[in-house]
Short mmCIF file of C-alpha atoms and ligand atoms in Angstrom, two decimals:
data_model
loop_
_atom_site.label_atom_id
_atom_site.label_comp_id
_atom_site.label_asym_id
_atom_site.label_seq_id
_atom_site.Cartn_x
_atom_site.Cartn_y
_atom_site.Cartn_z
CA MET A 1 -252.60 -9.81 127.32
CA ASP A 2 -249.29 -8.03 126.77
CA TYR A 3 -246.00 -9.31 128.22
CA PHE A 4 -242.60 -7.62 128.50
CA ASP A 5 -240.02 -9.87 130.24
CA LEU A 6 -236.69 -8.48 131.33
CA HIS A 7 -234.66 -11.68 131.49
CA CYS A 8 -234.40 -15.14 129.94
CA ASP A 9 -231.51 -17.52 129.13
CA THR A 10 -232.99 -18.91 125.92
CA ILE A 11 -230.14 -17.85 123.68
CA CYS A 12 -227.75 -19.77 125.88
CA GLU A 13 -230.15 -22.78 125.75
CA LEU A 14 -230.19 -22.54 121.92
CA SER A 15 -226.41 -22.43 121.82
CA ARG A 16 -226.26 -25.51 123.94
CA TYR A 17 -228.65 -27.32 121.59
CA ARG A 18 -226.25 -26.65 118.80
CA LEU A 19 -223.06 -27.48 120.69
CA TYR A 20 -223.98 -30.61 122.65
CA ARG A 21 -227.40 -31.96 122.09
CA GLN A 22 -227.71 -32.00 118.39
CA GLU A 23 -231.34 -31.04 118.85
CA THR A 24 -233.08 -28.91 116.37
CA GLY A 25 -234.71 -26.40 118.68
CA THR A 26 -235.13 -22.87 117.32
CA LEU A 27 -236.33 -19.65 118.87
CA LEU A 28 -239.58 -20.20 117.03
CA GLN A 29 -240.19 -23.61 118.50
CA ASN A 30 -238.14 -25.65 120.96
CA SER A 31 -238.55 -28.05 123.89
CA GLY A 32 -237.28 -25.52 126.47
CA GLN A 33 -239.25 -23.06 128.58
CA LEU A 34 -239.62 -20.30 126.02
CA ASP A 35 -240.20 -20.09 122.29
CA LEU A 36 -241.98 -17.59 120.11
CA THR A 37 -244.85 -19.96 119.29
CA ARG A 38 -245.84 -20.04 122.94
CA ALA A 39 -244.87 -16.48 123.98
CA MET A 40 -246.71 -14.88 121.05
CA ARG A 41 -250.00 -15.99 122.39
CA CYS A 42 -249.70 -12.53 123.99
CA THR A 43 -250.91 -9.58 121.90
CA HIS A 44 -247.70 -7.64 122.46
CA TYR A 45 -244.59 -9.50 123.58
CA ALA A 46 -241.19 -8.03 124.31
CA GLN A 47 -238.25 -10.01 125.69
CA VAL A 48 -234.79 -9.19 126.89
CA PHE A 49 -232.56 -12.09 125.84
CA ALA A 50 -229.45 -12.46 128.01
CA LEU A 51 -226.08 -13.80 126.82
CA PHE A 52 -224.84 -15.70 129.87
CA CYS A 53 -221.14 -15.72 130.81
CA GLY A 54 -221.45 -19.37 131.92
CA ALA A 55 -221.54 -21.07 135.31
CA GLN A 56 -217.75 -21.59 135.50
CA PRO A 57 -215.62 -18.57 136.50
CA LEU A 58 -214.46 -16.91 133.28
CA ASN A 59 -211.10 -15.20 133.61
CA ASP A 60 -209.38 -15.99 130.32
CA ALA A 61 -209.75 -13.10 127.79
CA ARG A 62 -209.55 -15.27 124.70
CA GLN A 63 -212.06 -17.83 126.07
CA ALA A 64 -214.43 -14.94 127.05
CA HIS A 65 -214.08 -13.46 123.58
CA GLU A 66 -214.88 -16.72 121.87
CA ARG A 67 -217.90 -17.29 124.08
CA LEU A 68 -219.16 -13.75 123.44
CA MET A 69 -218.84 -14.19 119.72
CA HIS A 70 -220.57 -17.57 119.79
CA LEU A 71 -223.50 -16.23 121.78
CA LEU A 72 -223.85 -13.13 119.62
CA GLU A 73 -223.82 -15.34 116.53
CA THR A 74 -226.46 -17.66 118.10
CA ALA A 75 -228.66 -14.63 118.95
CA GLN A 76 -228.25 -13.03 115.52
CA ARG A 77 -229.09 -16.33 113.78
CA ALA A 78 -232.11 -16.93 116.03
CA PHE A 79 -233.37 -13.35 115.41
CA SER A 80 -232.83 -13.52 111.64
CA GLU A 81 -234.55 -16.91 111.34
CA SER A 82 -237.52 -15.40 113.21
CA ALA A 83 -237.53 -12.10 111.31
CA SER A 84 -241.06 -12.60 110.00
CA VAL A 85 -242.43 -12.42 113.54
CA LEU A 86 -239.66 -10.77 115.53
CA ARG A 87 -237.82 -7.45 115.42
CA HIS A 88 -234.42 -7.04 117.07
CA CYS A 89 -234.83 -3.79 118.97
CA ARG A 90 -232.20 -1.41 120.30
CA THR A 91 -234.29 1.66 121.02
CA GLY A 92 -237.75 2.73 122.21
CA GLY A 93 -238.53 3.61 118.59
CA ASP A 94 -237.76 -0.01 117.56
CA LEU A 95 -240.12 -1.23 120.27
CA ARG A 96 -242.93 1.01 118.94
CA GLN A 97 -242.20 -0.28 115.44
CA ALA A 98 -242.40 -3.92 116.60
CA GLU A 99 -245.73 -3.12 118.31
CA ARG A 100 -247.10 -1.57 115.13
CA GLU A 101 -246.01 -4.59 113.07
CA GLY A 102 -247.40 -7.05 115.60
CA LYS A 103 -243.94 -8.60 116.01
CA ALA A 104 -242.16 -9.76 119.13
CA ALA A 105 -239.64 -7.12 120.33
CA ALA A 106 -236.31 -8.69 121.18
CA PHE A 107 -233.60 -6.86 123.15
CA LEU A 108 -230.14 -8.11 123.98
CA ALA A 109 -228.37 -8.11 127.33
CA ILE A 110 -225.30 -9.68 128.87
CA GLU A 111 -225.44 -11.68 132.08
CA GLY A 112 -222.00 -11.53 133.72
CA ALA A 113 -219.72 -8.69 132.63
CA GLU A 114 -216.76 -11.15 132.71
CA LEU A 115 -217.96 -12.01 129.19
CA LEU A 116 -216.51 -8.54 128.28
CA GLN A 117 -212.79 -8.65 128.97
CA SER A 118 -211.61 -5.91 126.65
CA GLU A 119 -212.81 -2.54 125.38
CA ASP A 120 -212.98 -4.05 121.85
CA ASP A 121 -215.41 -6.68 123.14
CA ILE A 122 -217.49 -4.00 124.89
CA ARG A 123 -217.72 -2.10 121.61
CA THR A 124 -218.53 -5.28 119.70
CA ALA A 125 -221.37 -5.99 122.16
CA ALA A 126 -222.71 -2.45 121.93
CA GLU A 127 -222.62 -2.52 118.13
CA ALA A 128 -224.46 -5.86 118.15
CA GLY A 129 -227.25 -4.10 120.13
CA VAL A 130 -226.58 -5.16 123.71
CA ARG A 131 -228.31 -2.59 126.00
CA LEU A 132 -227.99 -4.07 129.49
CA VAL A 133 -225.08 -5.80 131.31
CA THR A 134 -225.13 -7.39 134.73
CA LEU A 135 -221.89 -6.24 136.36
CA THR A 136 -221.30 -9.71 137.79
CA TRP A 137 -222.84 -13.14 137.84
CA ASN A 138 -222.58 -15.22 141.05
CA HIS A 139 -218.78 -15.29 141.21
CA ARG A 140 -216.05 -12.85 142.06
CA SER A 141 -214.60 -11.39 138.83
CA ARG A 142 -212.16 -8.66 137.81
CA TYR A 143 -215.15 -6.20 137.98
CA GLY A 144 -216.68 -7.06 141.33
CA CYS A 145 -218.41 -9.67 143.34
CA GLY A 146 -221.72 -11.50 143.03
CA ALA A 147 -224.22 -11.58 145.94
CA ALA A 148 -223.89 -15.37 146.01
CA ALA A 149 -220.10 -15.07 146.72
CA ASP A 150 -219.90 -12.14 149.16
CA ASN A 151 -222.44 -9.40 149.71
CA GLU A 152 -219.85 -7.31 151.54
CA ALA A 153 -217.43 -7.13 148.62
CA GLY A 154 -217.99 -4.30 146.16
CA LEU A 155 -216.90 -3.23 142.66
CA THR A 156 -213.19 -3.24 141.89
CA GLU A 157 -211.43 -0.24 140.29
CA GLU A 158 -211.88 -2.02 136.99
CA GLY A 159 -215.57 -2.48 137.74
CA ILE A 160 -216.01 1.28 138.36
CA ARG A 161 -214.18 1.94 135.06
CA LEU A 162 -216.50 -0.59 133.35
CA VAL A 163 -219.58 1.32 134.54
CA LYS A 164 -218.20 4.43 132.80
CA ILE A 165 -217.31 2.52 129.55
CA LEU A 166 -220.73 0.78 129.40
CA SER A 167 -222.42 4.13 129.72
CA GLU A 168 -220.20 5.70 127.03
CA ASN A 169 -221.29 2.80 124.79
CA GLY A 170 -224.99 3.36 125.49
CA MET A 171 -225.40 0.35 127.82
CA PHE A 172 -227.07 0.17 131.26
CA ALA A 173 -225.62 -1.57 134.31
CA ASP A 174 -227.91 -4.34 135.53
CA VAL A 175 -227.58 -5.02 139.26
CA SER A 176 -229.14 -8.50 139.32
CA HIS A 177 -226.57 -10.91 140.85
CA LEU A 178 -224.41 -8.04 142.07
CA SER A 179 -223.45 -7.90 145.76
CA GLU A 180 -225.16 -5.36 147.96
CA HIS A 181 -221.86 -3.50 148.45
CA GLY A 182 -221.39 -3.46 144.70
CA PHE A 183 -224.86 -1.99 144.26
CA TRP A 184 -224.01 0.97 146.43
CA ASP A 185 -220.60 1.37 144.74
CA LEU A 186 -222.49 1.62 141.48
CA ALA A 187 -225.01 4.11 142.93
CA SER A 188 -222.10 6.34 144.06
CA CYS A 189 -220.31 6.36 140.73
CA THR A 190 -223.24 7.09 138.37
CA ASP A 191 -226.49 9.06 138.28
CA ALA A 192 -227.97 6.76 135.65
CA PRO A 193 -231.18 4.77 136.26
CA ILE A 194 -230.48 1.39 137.93
CA VAL A 195 -232.03 -1.78 136.56
CA ALA A 196 -232.37 -5.13 138.21
CA THR A 197 -233.68 -7.35 135.41
CA HIS A 198 -234.43 -10.41 137.58
CA SER A 199 -234.43 -9.75 141.32
CA ASN A 200 -237.02 -10.02 144.04
CA SER A 201 -237.61 -8.47 147.47
CA ARG A 202 -235.38 -9.54 150.38
CA ALA A 203 -238.02 -8.29 152.85
CA VAL A 204 -240.38 -10.96 151.48
CA CYS A 205 -237.81 -13.74 150.96
CA PRO A 206 -234.49 -13.31 152.71
CA HIS A 207 -232.29 -14.66 149.93
CA LEU A 208 -228.97 -12.85 149.32
CA ARG A 209 -229.81 -12.58 145.61
CA ASN A 210 -232.85 -10.42 146.45
CA LEU A 211 -232.98 -6.61 146.78
CA THR A 212 -233.25 -4.85 150.13
CA ASP A 213 -235.92 -2.21 150.53
CA ALA A 214 -233.21 0.49 150.43
CA GLN A 215 -231.92 -0.86 147.10
CA PHE A 216 -235.41 -0.97 145.58
CA GLU A 217 -236.10 2.55 146.86
CA GLU A 218 -232.88 3.71 145.15
CA ILE A 219 -234.08 2.07 141.90
CA ILE A 220 -237.37 3.96 142.23
CA ALA A 221 -235.67 7.25 143.02
CA ARG A 222 -233.65 6.98 139.78
CA GLY A 223 -236.50 5.94 137.59
CA GLY A 224 -235.22 2.38 137.17
CA VAL A 225 -237.02 -0.91 137.10
CA ALA A 226 -236.84 -4.38 138.73
CA GLY A 227 -238.12 -7.62 137.26
CA ILE A 228 -239.70 -10.23 139.47
CA ASN A 229 -237.87 -13.60 139.12
CA LEU A 230 -240.04 -16.76 139.26
CA TYR A 231 -237.28 -18.99 140.60
CA VAL A 232 -238.75 -20.67 143.73
CA PRO A 233 -235.79 -20.07 146.15
CA PHE A 234 -235.99 -16.35 145.39
CA LEU A 235 -239.76 -16.31 145.97
CA THR A 236 -239.99 -18.18 149.32
CA ARG A 237 -237.99 -20.12 151.88
CA ARG A 238 -240.48 -22.94 151.52
CA SER A 239 -239.60 -25.75 149.09
CA ARG A 240 -242.53 -24.98 146.91
CA ALA A 241 -244.15 -21.73 145.75
CA ASP A 242 -247.35 -20.65 144.13
CA CYS A 243 -248.44 -17.57 142.28
CA THR A 244 -249.43 -15.91 145.60
CA ASP A 245 -245.73 -15.74 146.41
CA VAL A 246 -245.14 -13.83 143.20
CA VAL A 247 -247.97 -11.47 144.09
CA ARG A 248 -246.39 -10.93 147.54
CA HIS A 249 -243.17 -9.62 146.04
CA ILE A 250 -245.05 -7.31 143.71
CA GLU A 251 -247.23 -6.13 146.57
CA HIS A 252 -244.23 -5.37 148.73
CA PHE A 253 -242.47 -3.42 145.98
CA CYS A 254 -245.72 -1.50 145.40
CA SER A 255 -245.92 -0.68 149.16
CA LEU A 256 -242.56 1.04 148.78
CA GLY A 257 -243.97 3.24 145.96
CA GLY A 258 -242.80 0.99 143.13
CA GLN A 259 -246.04 0.41 141.30
CA HIS A 260 -244.54 1.94 138.16
CA HIS A 261 -241.14 0.29 138.64
CA VAL A 262 -241.91 -3.35 139.23
CA CYS A 263 -241.85 -5.61 136.07
CA ILE A 264 -241.30 -9.28 135.38
CA GLY A 265 -237.90 -10.90 134.63
CA ALA A 266 -239.03 -14.51 134.97
CA ASP A 267 -235.70 -16.20 134.13
CA TRP A 268 -237.14 -18.65 131.55
CA ASP A 269 -234.55 -21.27 130.55
CA GLY A 270 -232.43 -19.96 133.43
CA CYS A 271 -233.99 -21.95 136.28
CA ASP A 272 -235.63 -25.25 136.98
CA ARG A 273 -238.11 -24.55 139.79
CA PHE A 274 -241.11 -22.35 139.19
CA PRO A 275 -244.35 -21.86 141.24
CA ASP A 276 -246.74 -24.81 141.18
CA GLY A 277 -248.54 -25.11 137.88
CA ILE A 278 -245.93 -23.07 135.95
CA THR A 279 -243.51 -24.90 133.64
CA ASP A 280 -242.91 -22.45 130.79
CA VAL A 281 -243.60 -18.96 129.40
CA THR A 282 -247.32 -19.56 129.14
CA GLY A 283 -247.31 -19.55 132.96
CA ILE A 284 -247.25 -15.78 132.92
CA GLU A 285 -251.04 -16.05 132.35
CA ALA A 286 -251.29 -17.68 135.81
CA VAL A 287 -249.40 -14.79 137.35
CA ALA A 288 -251.81 -12.34 135.77
CA GLU A 289 -254.76 -14.40 137.03
CA ALA A 290 -253.28 -14.46 140.55
CA LEU A 291 -252.87 -10.70 140.52
CA ALA A 292 -256.53 -10.34 139.42
CA ARG A 293 -257.67 -12.64 142.23
CA HIS A 294 -255.78 -10.40 144.72
CA GLY A 295 -257.75 -7.42 143.56
CA TYR A 296 -255.28 -5.72 141.18
CA THR A 297 -257.03 -3.90 138.31
CA ASP A 298 -256.43 -4.70 134.62
CA THR A 299 -254.45 -1.47 134.38
CA GLN A 300 -252.19 -2.35 137.28
CA ILE A 301 -251.64 -5.84 135.93
CA HIS A 302 -250.81 -4.39 132.53
CA ASN A 303 -248.32 -2.07 134.16
CA PHE A 304 -246.46 -4.85 135.99
CA LEU A 305 -246.53 -7.28 133.05
CA TYR A 306 -245.83 -4.85 130.24
CA ASP A 307 -246.09 -1.13 130.51
CA ASN A 308 -243.59 -0.39 133.32
CA ALA A 309 -240.79 -2.07 131.30
CA ARG A 310 -242.07 -0.54 128.10
CA ARG A 311 -242.06 2.96 129.59
CA PHE A 312 -238.46 2.48 130.78
CA VAL A 313 -237.37 1.38 127.33
CA ILE A 314 -239.22 4.22 125.58
CA GLU A 315 -237.74 6.84 127.96
CA GLN A 316 -234.18 5.50 128.28
CA PHE A 317 -233.19 3.37 125.23
ZN1 LIG B 401 -229.51 -14.71 136.52
#
């Protein structure tokens, strides 16, 4: 089985090990939800590793700069320690190379543009290989407002300028966490494909973090992708979920014409409640099995779990 995942917080987790816990977890093997030892049970494995701005509002430029540098250093160290089995990829060509070598393909992203408070920091991130940036996290920031704070508040003037600067630096705006108003502000200021690395369907589960049908249709129309998040509150209003809930979101996105645009962005190391029976990255096998039980063909499953994200990267990165 092949697996391309659009979002995890493992780098942040590794940086926390080093800062606070004095544990010796590495990307190769750790006690969290994702490491290469487990993920590379897959034949081909690609992962977007997010550098998270942090759960506290981040408004101070110096603090943001220090955090960015610390996370980039953690990622670079983790990637170089794993170089025998992992390739840090920036382009579609790099992904093909990783596939040929049988290595994990690692991409970098930023979760929460407030981590980028200056044009120098944006350039630093781009040079380090960051290809995707969520315009907000849950809070209001200088760039816009997260869905969790206010879905009616959009991008600020600075946020609109940021979209342009990201694109000039070869990075894509990621709309996961962004308010609905912010999504449409983005849509009206760029023609670029829109990516939601870890967002589900609001028609299936009415959580403010999830995408409306109109938003997902806009993603399809622009040739973008959306990754299904395995966090229980984004899957269902019930207190527990199972893999059928994951299938339901995929099914709904497919019913809108999104069979080549729906991917997985499971949020490993970013959340604590997964569908029953899933505790870590190996749980993706249970998702594949559930899709098979619901009548999806091997090709369709391969598209959702790998090829849709792969195609996007090959065409756009
Ligand atoms: Zn997130």
